[in-house]
Amino acid sequence: MTSTSTASAIPTRSALLNTLNDNTTWDVIVIGGGATGLGTAVDAAARGYRTLLVEGEDFAKGTSSKATKLVHGGVRYLAQGNISLVREALHERGVLNRNAPHLVWPLGFVVPAYGMFDQPFYGVGLKMYDMLAGKLNLSPSRWLSKRETLAEASTVAPSVGGRNLRGGILYYDGQFDDARLAVALMRTLFDLGGTAINYARVTGLLRGTTMHNGKDAIEGVVMQDVLSGAEIPVRGRCVVNATGVWVDSVRRMEDAQAPTMVAPSQGVHLTLPREFLPGDKAILIPKTDDGRVLFVVPWNGHTIVGTTDTPRDDLPMDPRAGDAEIDFILKTAGRYLSRRPTRADVTSVWAGLRPLVKATGAASTKSLSREHTILVSQHGLVTVTGGKWTTYRKMAQDVIDTAIQNQLLPQAHCRTADLALHGAPKDAAKSAIAHGTPDSYYGTDLETLRALPGLDHVLVKASCLTEAHVRYAARHELAHSVEDVLARRNRALFLDSEAAILAAPEVARILGEELSLGAEWQRATLADFEKTAAHYRLA
C-alpha cells in the first residue's frame, strides 16, 4: 500500500489565492468539495495531473457530511437483485477500510427476526452478501439465538406487532466519519501536489479556441473568493462538475437549456443518547412502512437513527427536517426498541439531499438510481452525479478515465486502489487509539494535534472538542468559520446541538486568534453559525 506523507503543510489562504492568480493552466479543475469531487481530485493528482479543486462553501458542507456514517454494500439493493452494484460497493468498502483504517472500521449489525421465516430469509441473503465481498469481507455473518440477539443488542424490542423475538442475524459492514474522511481526502490531495480551496465559488465557465467535438471547448472557470468578493479567472484543460445535487446549475452555465439530471431526495437522521444502544453493535430494521430500511447505529458515544426518503423540488444548502420525517423515525425506531425515543430525547437532527439520477415518468425517489452517471457535454464539461460515499473512489476513477477517453487528458493509469489516505497508520492493528473515537480520526497526525496549546481545555464534552482541536483545524485543515469547526472538523453540532451552540463563542475567539481576525468577524461567524445550528435543534 503506497503511503502519503503526513508532514506536508497546508498553505495559508493568501498563498492559495496567489497560486490561482499566477496564470498557470491546470490539467484538471474539479468543481465541488464533497465525496465525489474530492475523490476525483485525489485520483487526478495521483496520476500526475496538475489538479485544483474549488468548493463554494466548505468541504463536505452539503450532502457529504450528512450520511448515515456507513460504508456499505447496500443490503436493500441486494434484496432488489442489483448484484453488480452490491458487489462493486462491497469491494470498495474493503478497499476503503484498507486504505483509511483510521477512518473506516468494521461494525456489527443485528437484524432481529420476529416472523417464522425471517431468520432463514435474512440469513441466506446475508451469506450471499459475504460471498459477494470475497477476500475483502470484513467478517462472516452468523445466526443468533434469541438470547444471543439480546446479548449483542440489549435494547431490541422483545416483541413487535404481537410477534415475539425469535432470534436474529449478525452481519458486518463498515462505519466511518464522513466529514473527517472528506478532510483526509483534502489533505491527501495536498500530499500529492494538488491544491484545494474552500469558499471559492465558480460563477462561470471559460470558453476558448481549443476545440472539442468541433465546438469551442471549456477552458476553465471564473472563480469568486467568497471571503473577499474578488473574481479570478482560472484556466484548465479539463473541468469536472462534481457538485452533487447542484450539478444542473453548473451545467446551465454552459447551456441554459440543459435538461435536469438530478431528482433530489431528502434524508433525515436523529441523534439520541447512548443508552438507546449501549453496546457496540448496530441494529438494522429491514423493512419500514415506506419500504426502506432503518438503521440504529452507535456513533461517537451516541446513537444515530435514520433515514427517510422524501422528494424535494428545491435545493437548500441547509435543508431542515420536516415534522413528519422526525415523527416517522421516532415511531419506527420505537416499535423495534425496548424504550421508545421521544422528541425530548433528540440531541440533534440533520437533513441532507441525495443526488438521485433523474428518471422519466412518475417514480418514487427510493426507486431512482444511486449509481453514478457521467456526462461529457459538447464543449467538454465533465459532469458526474449520483453514487454514494462507499463508491466514491470508483466513481472518481471512472470520471478521470472518461476524461481520458474523450481526449481531455493524456493517458495515465489510476493509482488510488492502493493509495493510503492522509493520516493512515502503517499498522492500524497496533494503534492504541480505539476505532470511532474522535482522536482516532487524526491517525498519524495525532501527535501534532496533541502538541498544540489547550489540549486540556474541553469545549464540548459530547464530541471531545478541545481548544487544541480548534487550533489544529485552523492551522492544518482550512477551517475558516465556527461552523467549519463545530460541524465538520469536529462533529459537535451533529451530536449535541445545544452543547455546540454554547461552545460557539469560545470557538470563535480561538479561531479569530489563529486567523488574526477581530471582534467584528467573530460576531459575524457566530451569527452565521447560530442560523445554521437552528436547523439541528428540535423546536
Coordinates of C-alpha atoms in Angstrom, one line a residue:
M1 CA 0.0 0.0 0.0
T2 CA 1.5 3.3 -1.1
S3 CA 1.6 5.8 1.7
T4 CA 1.1 9.5 1.5
S5 CA 3.1 11.9 3.5
T6 CA 1.7 13.4 6.7
A7 CA 4.4 16.1 7.0
S8 CA 3.3 18.5 4.3
A9 CA 1.9 21.8 5.5
I10 CA -1.3 23.3 4.3
P11 CA -0.7 26.7 2.6
T12 CA -2.4 29.8 4.0
R13 CA -5.4 31.1 2.2
S14 CA -3.5 34.1 0.8
A15 CA -0.9 31.6 -0.6
L16 CA -3.6 29.5 -2.2
L17 CA -5.2 32.6 -3.8
N18 CA -1.7 33.6 -5.1
T19 CA -1.4 30.2 -6.7
L20 CA -4.7 30.8 -8.5
N21 CA -3.6 34.2 -9.7
D22 CA -0.3 33.0 -11.3
N23 CA -2.0 32.5 -14.7
T24 CA -1.0 28.8 -14.8
T25 CA -3.1 26.4 -16.7
W26 CA -4.2 23.4 -14.6
D27 CA -4.7 19.9 -16.1
V28 CA -7.8 19.3 -14.1
I29 CA -10.1 21.7 -12.3
V30 CA -12.7 20.0 -10.1
I31 CA -15.8 22.0 -9.0
G32 CA -17.2 20.6 -5.8
G33 CA -15.6 19.6 -2.5
G34 CA -17.9 16.7 -1.5
A35 CA -17.1 13.0 -1.7
T36 CA -17.1 12.8 -5.5
G37 CA -15.2 16.0 -6.1
L38 CA -12.5 15.3 -3.5
G39 CA -12.2 11.7 -4.8
T40 CA -11.9 12.9 -8.4
A41 CA -9.2 15.4 -7.4
V42 CA -7.2 12.8 -5.5
D43 CA -7.4 10.4 -8.4
A44 CA -6.3 13.1 -10.9
A45 CA -3.4 14.2 -8.7
A46 CA -2.3 10.7 -8.0
R47 CA -2.0 10.1 -11.8
G48 CA 0.3 13.1 -12.1
Y49 CA -2.1 15.8 -13.4
R50 CA -1.8 19.3 -12.0
T51 CA -5.0 19.4 -10.1
L52 CA -7.1 22.1 -8.5
L53 CA -10.3 21.6 -6.5
V54 CA -12.6 24.6 -5.8
E55 CA -15.5 24.5 -3.3
G56 CA -18.0 27.3 -3.0
E57 CA -18.8 26.6 0.7
D58 CA -16.8 24.3 3.0
F59 CA -15.6 20.8 2.2
A60 CA -18.5 18.3 2.7
K61 CA -20.8 21.2 3.7
G62 CA -23.7 19.6 1.7
T63 CA -24.7 16.0 1.4
S64 CA -21.3 14.6 2.1
S65 CA -21.3 15.4 5.8
K66 CA -24.9 14.1 6.3
A67 CA -24.7 10.4 5.6
T68 CA -25.7 7.5 7.9
K69 CA -21.9 7.1 8.6
L70 CA -21.9 3.7 7.0
V71 CA -19.5 2.3 4.3
H72 CA -21.8 -0.5 3.0
G73 CA -22.7 -2.7 0.0
G74 CA -26.4 -1.9 0.3
V75 CA -28.4 -4.7 1.8
R76 CA -31.6 -3.2 0.2
Y77 CA -30.0 -3.3 -3.2
L78 CA -29.3 -7.0 -2.7
A79 CA -33.0 -7.6 -2.0
Q80 CA -33.8 -5.7 -5.2
G81 CA -31.5 -8.1 -7.1
N82 CA -28.9 -5.4 -8.1
I83 CA -26.0 -7.8 -7.7
S84 CA -23.4 -5.8 -9.7
L85 CA -24.0 -2.7 -7.6
V86 CA -23.7 -4.6 -4.4
R87 CA -20.5 -6.4 -5.5
E88 CA -18.8 -3.2 -6.5
A89 CA -19.8 -1.4 -3.3
L90 CA -18.6 -4.3 -1.1
H91 CA -15.2 -4.3 -3.0
E92 CA -14.9 -0.5 -2.4
R93 CA -15.8 -1.0 1.2
G94 CA -12.9 -3.3 1.6
V95 CA -10.5 -1.0 -0.3
L96 CA -11.5 2.0 1.9
N97 CA -11.1 0.0 5.1
R98 CA -7.6 -1.0 3.9
N99 CA -6.5 2.5 2.7
A100 CA -8.0 4.5 5.6
P101 CA -8.2 2.3 8.7
H102 CA -8.1 5.3 11.0
L103 CA -11.4 6.5 9.4
V104 CA -13.2 3.3 8.5
W105 CA -13.7 0.2 10.7
P106 CA -16.0 -2.9 10.8
L107 CA -19.3 -2.6 12.6
G108 CA -21.6 -5.5 13.5
F109 CA -25.3 -5.2 12.7
V110 CA -28.0 -7.2 14.4
V111 CA -31.1 -8.0 12.2
P112 CA -33.9 -9.0 14.7
A113 CA -36.2 -11.8 13.5
Y114 CA -39.8 -11.9 14.6
G115 CA -41.5 -13.9 11.9
M116 CA -41.2 -17.6 11.3
F117 CA -39.3 -17.2 8.0
D118 CA -37.3 -14.0 8.8
Q119 CA -34.2 -15.7 10.1
P120 CA -33.7 -18.1 7.1
F121 CA -34.6 -15.3 4.6
Y122 CA -32.2 -12.8 6.0
G123 CA -29.6 -15.4 6.8
V124 CA -29.4 -16.7 3.2
G125 CA -29.3 -13.1 1.8
L126 CA -26.5 -12.1 4.1
K127 CA -24.4 -15.2 3.3
M128 CA -24.7 -14.0 -0.3
Y129 CA -23.5 -10.6 0.9
D130 CA -20.5 -12.3 2.5
M131 CA -19.7 -14.2 -0.7
L132 CA -20.0 -11.0 -2.9
A133 CA -17.4 -9.3 -0.7
G134 CA -14.9 -12.1 -1.4
K135 CA -11.4 -11.7 0.1
L136 CA -12.3 -8.2 1.3
N137 CA -15.1 -9.4 3.5
L138 CA -14.9 -7.7 7.0
S139 CA -16.3 -10.7 9.0
P140 CA -18.7 -13.6 8.2
S141 CA -22.4 -13.3 9.1
R142 CA -24.0 -15.8 11.5
W143 CA -27.3 -16.8 13.0
L144 CA -28.2 -15.7 16.6
S145 CA -30.5 -17.3 19.1
K146 CA -32.9 -15.1 21.0
R147 CA -30.5 -14.9 23.9
E148 CA -27.6 -14.1 21.7
T149 CA -29.6 -11.4 19.9
L150 CA -30.4 -9.7 23.2
A151 CA -26.7 -10.1 24.3
E152 CA -25.5 -8.3 21.2
A153 CA -28.2 -5.6 21.1
S154 CA -29.8 -5.4 24.5
T155 CA -32.3 -2.7 23.6
V156 CA -34.0 -4.7 20.8
A157 CA -37.8 -4.9 21.4
P158 CA -38.9 -8.3 22.8
S159 CA -41.9 -8.2 20.6
V160 CA -43.3 -6.3 17.6
G161 CA -46.9 -6.2 16.5
G162 CA -47.8 -9.2 18.7
R163 CA -44.9 -11.3 17.3
N164 CA -42.2 -12.3 19.8
L165 CA -38.4 -12.1 19.1
R166 CA -37.2 -15.4 17.7
G167 CA -33.5 -14.6 17.2
G168 CA -31.6 -12.7 14.6
I169 CA -28.7 -12.5 12.2
L170 CA -25.4 -10.7 12.9
Y171 CA -23.5 -9.4 9.8
Y172 CA -20.8 -6.8 9.3
D173 CA -20.5 -3.6 7.3
G174 CA -18.2 -0.6 7.7
Q175 CA -18.6 2.6 9.7
F176 CA -16.8 5.9 9.2
D177 CA -17.0 9.6 9.8
D178 CA -18.0 11.3 6.5
A179 CA -16.7 14.8 7.1
R180 CA -13.4 13.6 8.6
L181 CA -12.9 11.4 5.5
A182 CA -13.5 14.5 3.4
V183 CA -10.8 16.3 5.3
A184 CA -8.4 13.4 4.9
L185 CA -9.0 13.4 1.2
M186 CA -8.4 17.2 1.1
R187 CA -5.1 16.6 2.9
T188 CA -4.2 13.7 0.6
L189 CA -4.7 16.0 -2.4
F190 CA -2.1 18.4 -1.0
D191 CA 0.2 15.5 -0.2
L192 CA 0.0 14.5 -3.9
G193 CA 0.9 18.0 -5.0
G194 CA -2.6 19.2 -5.8
T195 CA -4.4 22.2 -4.5
A196 CA -7.8 22.6 -2.8
I197 CA -9.5 25.8 -1.7
N198 CA -12.9 26.2 0.0
Y199 CA -15.1 29.3 -0.1
A200 CA -14.2 29.7 -3.7
R201 CA -17.4 29.8 -5.8
V202 CA -17.5 29.1 -9.5
T203 CA -19.6 31.8 -11.2
G204 CA -19.0 31.0 -14.8
L205 CA -17.1 28.8 -17.3
L206 CA -14.4 30.0 -19.7
R207 CA -14.6 29.0 -23.3
G208 CA -11.7 29.5 -25.7
T209 CA -10.1 28.5 -29.0
T210 CA -9.5 24.8 -28.1
M211 CA -11.9 22.5 -29.9
H212 CA -13.9 19.6 -28.5
N213 CA -16.2 17.6 -30.9
G214 CA -15.9 20.5 -33.4
K215 CA -17.1 23.1 -30.7
D216 CA -15.1 25.7 -28.8
A217 CA -14.1 23.9 -25.6
I218 CA -14.4 24.7 -21.9
E219 CA -11.0 26.1 -20.9
G220 CA -11.5 26.9 -17.2
V221 CA -13.7 28.7 -14.7
V222 CA -14.4 32.1 -13.3
M223 CA -13.9 31.8 -9.5
Q224 CA -15.1 34.2 -6.8
D225 CA -13.3 34.3 -3.5
V226 CA -16.4 34.2 -1.2
L227 CA -14.4 35.8 1.7
S228 CA -13.2 38.9 -0.2
G229 CA -15.5 39.0 -3.3
A230 CA -12.6 39.1 -5.7
E231 CA -13.1 37.2 -9.0
I232 CA -10.3 35.2 -10.6
P233 CA -10.3 33.5 -14.0
V234 CA -8.6 30.1 -13.7
R235 CA -7.7 28.1 -16.8
G236 CA -7.8 24.3 -17.0
R237 CA -7.6 21.6 -19.7
C238 CA -10.4 19.5 -18.1
V239 CA -13.2 20.9 -15.9
V240 CA -15.2 18.4 -13.8
N241 CA -18.6 19.3 -12.4
A242 CA -18.9 17.3 -9.2
T243 CA -21.4 19.5 -7.3
G244 CA -23.8 16.8 -6.2
V245 CA -27.4 17.9 -6.2
W246 CA -26.3 21.2 -7.7
V247 CA -24.7 19.8 -10.9
D248 CA -27.5 21.2 -13.1
S249 CA -26.8 24.9 -12.1
V250 CA -23.2 24.4 -13.3
R251 CA -24.3 22.7 -16.5
R252 CA -26.5 25.7 -17.2
M253 CA -23.5 28.0 -17.1
E254 CA -22.6 26.3 -20.4
D255 CA -26.1 25.6 -21.7
A256 CA -29.0 27.5 -20.3
Q257 CA -31.4 24.9 -21.7
A258 CA -29.6 21.8 -20.3
P259 CA -32.2 19.3 -19.1
T260 CA -32.4 18.4 -15.4
M261 CA -30.3 15.4 -14.4
V262 CA -31.0 15.2 -10.7
A263 CA -34.1 14.5 -8.7
P264 CA -33.1 15.5 -5.1
S265 CA -34.3 13.4 -2.2
Q266 CA -34.1 14.4 1.5
G267 CA -32.8 12.0 4.1
V268 CA -33.1 12.8 7.8
H269 CA -31.2 11.5 10.8
L270 CA -31.7 11.9 14.5
T271 CA -29.1 11.7 17.3
L272 CA -30.1 10.1 20.6
P273 CA -28.2 9.4 23.8
R274 CA -26.0 6.3 24.0
E275 CA -28.5 4.4 26.3
F276 CA -30.7 3.7 23.4
L277 CA -27.9 1.5 22.0
P278 CA -25.4 0.9 24.8
G279 CA -23.4 -1.9 23.1
D280 CA -21.0 -1.8 20.2
K281 CA -23.4 -3.3 17.6
A282 CA -25.9 -1.6 15.4
I283 CA -29.5 -2.6 14.6
L284 CA -30.9 -3.0 11.1
I285 CA -34.7 -2.7 10.8
P286 CA -35.1 -4.5 7.4
K287 CA -38.4 -3.1 6.3
T288 CA -40.2 0.0 7.3
D289 CA -43.6 1.2 6.4
D290 CA -42.3 3.1 3.4
G291 CA -40.3 0.0 2.1
R292 CA -36.9 1.3 3.2
V293 CA -34.5 0.1 5.9
L294 CA -33.9 1.9 9.1
F295 CA -30.5 1.9 10.9
V296 CA -29.9 2.4 14.6
V297 CA -26.2 3.0 14.9
P298 CA -23.7 3.7 17.7
W299 CA -21.5 6.7 16.7
N300 CA -19.1 8.8 18.7
G301 CA -20.7 7.8 22.0
H302 CA -24.2 8.5 20.8
T303 CA -26.9 6.7 18.8
I304 CA -28.0 7.9 15.4
V305 CA -31.2 6.7 13.7
G306 CA -32.2 7.1 10.1
T307 CA -33.0 7.7 7.4
T308 CA -36.0 8.9 5.4
D309 CA -36.5 9.4 1.6
T310 CA -38.6 12.5 0.8
P311 CA -38.6 14.1 -2.7
R312 CA -37.8 17.8 -2.9
D313 CA -38.2 20.4 -5.6
D314 CA -35.8 22.9 -4.1
L315 CA -32.1 22.7 -3.3
P316 CA -31.3 24.5 0.0
M317 CA -27.8 24.3 1.3
D318 CA -29.0 23.7 4.8
P319 CA -32.3 21.7 4.5
R320 CA -34.5 21.5 7.5
A321 CA -36.0 18.2 8.7
G322 CA -39.8 18.1 8.5
D323 CA -42.0 17.2 11.4
A324 CA -43.4 14.2 9.5
E325 CA -39.9 12.8 8.9
I326 CA -38.9 13.2 12.5
D327 CA -42.1 11.6 13.7
F328 CA -41.7 8.7 11.2
I329 CA -38.2 7.9 12.5
L330 CA -39.2 8.1 16.2
K331 CA -42.3 5.9 15.6
T332 CA -40.5 3.3 13.6
A333 CA -37.5 3.1 15.9
G334 CA -39.9 3.0 18.9
R335 CA -41.5 -0.2 17.5
Y336 CA -38.2 -2.0 17.5
L337 CA -36.5 -0.6 20.6
S338 CA -37.4 -1.6 24.1
R339 CA -37.5 2.1 25.1
R340 CA -39.4 4.4 22.7
P341 CA -37.5 7.6 21.9
T342 CA -39.4 10.9 22.0
R343 CA -38.6 14.3 20.8
A344 CA -37.3 15.2 24.2
D345 CA -34.5 12.6 23.7
V346 CA -33.2 14.0 20.5
T347 CA -29.9 15.9 20.9
S348 CA -29.5 16.8 17.2
V349 CA -31.4 16.4 13.9
W350 CA -29.9 16.8 10.4
A351 CA -31.1 16.6 6.8
G352 CA -29.1 16.0 3.7
L353 CA -30.0 16.0 0.0
R354 CA -29.2 12.9 -2.2
P355 CA -28.4 13.5 -5.9
L356 CA -30.5 10.7 -7.5
V357 CA -30.2 10.3 -11.2
K358 CA -33.5 11.6 -12.6
A359 CA -35.9 9.0 -14.1
T360 CA -38.6 9.7 -16.6
G361 CA -42.2 9.5 -15.7
A362 CA -43.6 9.1 -12.2
A363 CA -41.3 7.4 -9.8
S364 CA -40.7 7.5 -6.1
T365 CA -37.2 8.6 -5.1
K366 CA -36.3 5.3 -3.5
S367 CA -36.6 3.6 -6.9
L368 CA -34.3 6.1 -8.7
S369 CA -30.7 5.2 -9.4
R370 CA -28.0 5.5 -6.7
E371 CA -25.4 4.6 -9.4
H372 CA -23.3 7.4 -10.7
T373 CA -23.8 8.9 -14.1
I374 CA -21.1 10.7 -16.1
L375 CA -21.8 13.1 -19.0
V376 CA -19.4 14.9 -21.3
S377 CA -21.0 17.9 -22.9
Q378 CA -20.5 19.1 -26.4
H379 CA -18.0 21.7 -25.1
G380 CA -16.1 19.1 -22.9
L381 CA -17.6 19.8 -19.4
V382 CA -17.4 16.5 -17.5
T383 CA -20.4 16.1 -15.1
V384 CA -20.7 13.4 -12.6
T385 CA -23.6 12.8 -10.2
G386 CA -25.3 10.0 -8.2
G387 CA -23.5 7.4 -6.2
K388 CA -22.6 7.3 -2.5
W389 CA -19.7 7.6 -0.2
T390 CA -18.8 3.9 -0.3
T391 CA -18.1 4.0 -4.0
Y392 CA -16.5 7.5 -4.2
R393 CA -13.1 6.1 -5.3
K394 CA -14.5 4.1 -8.2
M395 CA -16.7 7.0 -9.2
A396 CA -13.5 9.2 -9.3
Q397 CA -11.6 6.6 -11.3
D398 CA -14.5 6.4 -13.9
V399 CA -14.6 10.3 -14.1
I400 CA -10.9 10.6 -15.0
D401 CA -11.0 7.5 -17.3
T402 CA -13.9 9.2 -19.1
A403 CA -11.9 12.4 -19.5
I404 CA -9.0 10.4 -21.0
Q405 CA -11.3 8.6 -23.4
N406 CA -12.7 11.9 -24.5
Q407 CA -9.1 13.2 -25.2
L408 CA -9.4 15.9 -22.5
L409 CA -6.4 14.4 -20.7
P410 CA -3.3 12.4 -21.7
Q411 CA -3.2 8.7 -20.8
A412 CA -2.3 7.9 -17.2
H413 CA -3.2 4.9 -15.0
C414 CA -5.3 5.1 -11.8
R415 CA -3.3 4.7 -8.6
T416 CA -5.9 5.0 -5.9
A417 CA -6.8 1.3 -5.3
D418 CA -3.6 1.0 -3.2
L419 CA -3.2 4.6 -2.1
A420 CA -3.2 5.1 1.7
L421 CA -5.1 8.3 2.6
H422 CA -3.6 11.1 4.7
G423 CA -3.0 10.0 8.3
A424 CA -3.3 6.3 7.7
P425 CA -1.1 4.4 10.1
K426 CA 1.2 1.7 8.7
D427 CA -0.2 -0.9 11.2
A428 CA -3.7 0.1 12.3
A429 CA -3.9 -3.1 14.3
K430 CA -1.3 -1.9 16.7
S431 CA -2.8 1.5 17.2
A432 CA -3.6 2.3 20.9
I433 CA -6.5 4.6 19.9
A434 CA -9.9 2.8 19.7
H435 CA -11.8 3.0 16.4
G436 CA -14.5 5.5 16.2
T437 CA -13.2 7.8 18.9
P438 CA -12.6 11.5 18.0
D439 CA -8.8 11.2 18.3
S440 CA -8.6 8.1 16.1
Y441 CA -9.6 10.1 13.0
Y442 CA -6.3 12.0 13.1
G443 CA -4.2 8.9 12.6
T444 CA -0.5 9.7 12.3
D445 CA -1.3 13.5 12.8
L446 CA -2.4 12.9 16.4
E447 CA 1.0 13.8 17.9
T448 CA 0.9 17.1 16.0
L449 CA -2.5 17.9 17.4
R450 CA -1.5 16.9 21.0
A451 CA 1.4 19.3 20.9
L452 CA -0.8 22.3 20.4
P453 CA -1.9 24.6 23.3
G454 CA -5.2 23.9 25.0
L455 CA -5.4 20.1 24.9
D456 CA -6.9 20.1 28.4
H457 CA -9.3 22.9 27.7
V458 CA -12.5 21.0 26.8
L459 CA -15.1 22.9 24.9
V460 CA -17.7 20.2 24.0
K461 CA -17.6 17.1 26.2
A462 CA -20.0 15.2 23.9
S463 CA -17.6 15.4 20.9
C464 CA -14.3 15.7 22.9
L465 CA -13.6 19.1 21.3
T466 CA -10.7 21.0 22.9
E467 CA -9.0 24.3 22.3
A468 CA -6.2 22.3 20.6
H469 CA -8.6 20.8 18.1
V470 CA -9.8 24.3 17.1
R471 CA -6.2 25.5 16.6
Y472 CA -5.4 22.3 14.6
A473 CA -8.5 22.9 12.4
A474 CA -7.3 26.4 11.6
R475 CA -3.6 25.6 11.0
H476 CA -3.9 22.2 9.2
E477 CA -7.5 21.8 7.9
L478 CA -8.5 25.1 6.2
A479 CA -11.2 25.9 8.8
H480 CA -12.4 29.4 8.3
S481 CA -15.6 29.6 10.4
V482 CA -17.2 28.4 13.6
E483 CA -19.4 26.1 11.6
D484 CA -16.4 24.6 9.9
V485 CA -15.1 23.5 13.3
L486 CA -18.3 22.5 15.1
A487 CA -20.0 20.8 12.2
R488 CA -17.2 19.1 10.2
R489 CA -13.7 19.3 11.7
N490 CA -15.4 18.1 14.9
R491 CA -18.9 16.7 15.0
A492 CA -20.3 18.6 18.0
L493 CA -23.3 20.0 16.1
F494 CA -24.3 16.6 14.8
L495 CA -24.0 15.0 18.3
D496 CA -25.4 17.7 20.7
S497 CA -26.6 20.9 19.0
E498 CA -27.2 22.7 22.4
A499 CA -23.6 22.0 23.6
A500 CA -22.3 23.2 20.2
I501 CA -24.2 26.4 20.5
L502 CA -22.9 27.0 24.0
A503 CA -19.3 26.4 22.9
A504 CA -19.5 28.6 19.8
P505 CA -18.3 31.9 21.3
E506 CA -15.1 30.3 22.7
V507 CA -14.5 28.6 19.3
A508 CA -14.9 32.0 17.6
R509 CA -12.4 33.6 20.0
I510 CA -9.8 30.9 19.4
L511 CA -10.4 30.7 15.7
G512 CA -10.2 34.5 15.4
E513 CA -6.8 34.4 17.3
E514 CA -5.5 31.7 14.9
L515 CA -6.7 33.6 11.7
S516 CA -5.8 37.1 13.0
L517 CA -9.4 38.2 12.7
G518 CA -11.1 40.6 15.1
A519 CA -14.3 41.1 17.1
E520 CA -16.4 42.1 14.0
W521 CA -15.5 38.8 12.3
Q522 CA -16.2 36.9 15.4
R523 CA -19.7 38.4 15.7
A524 CA -20.4 37.6 12.0
T525 CA -19.3 34.0 12.1
L526 CA -21.3 33.4 15.4
A527 CA -24.4 34.9 13.8
D528 CA -23.9 32.6 10.7
F529 CA -23.4 29.6 12.9
E530 CA -26.5 30.2 15.1
K531 CA -28.6 30.5 11.9
T532 CA -27.3 27.1 10.7
A533 CA -27.5 25.5 14.2
A534 CA -31.2 26.3 14.4
H535 CA -31.8 23.6 11.8
Y536 CA -30.2 21.0 14.1
R537 CA -32.4 21.7 17.1
L538 CA -35.9 20.4 17.6
A539 CA -38.3 23.3 18.1

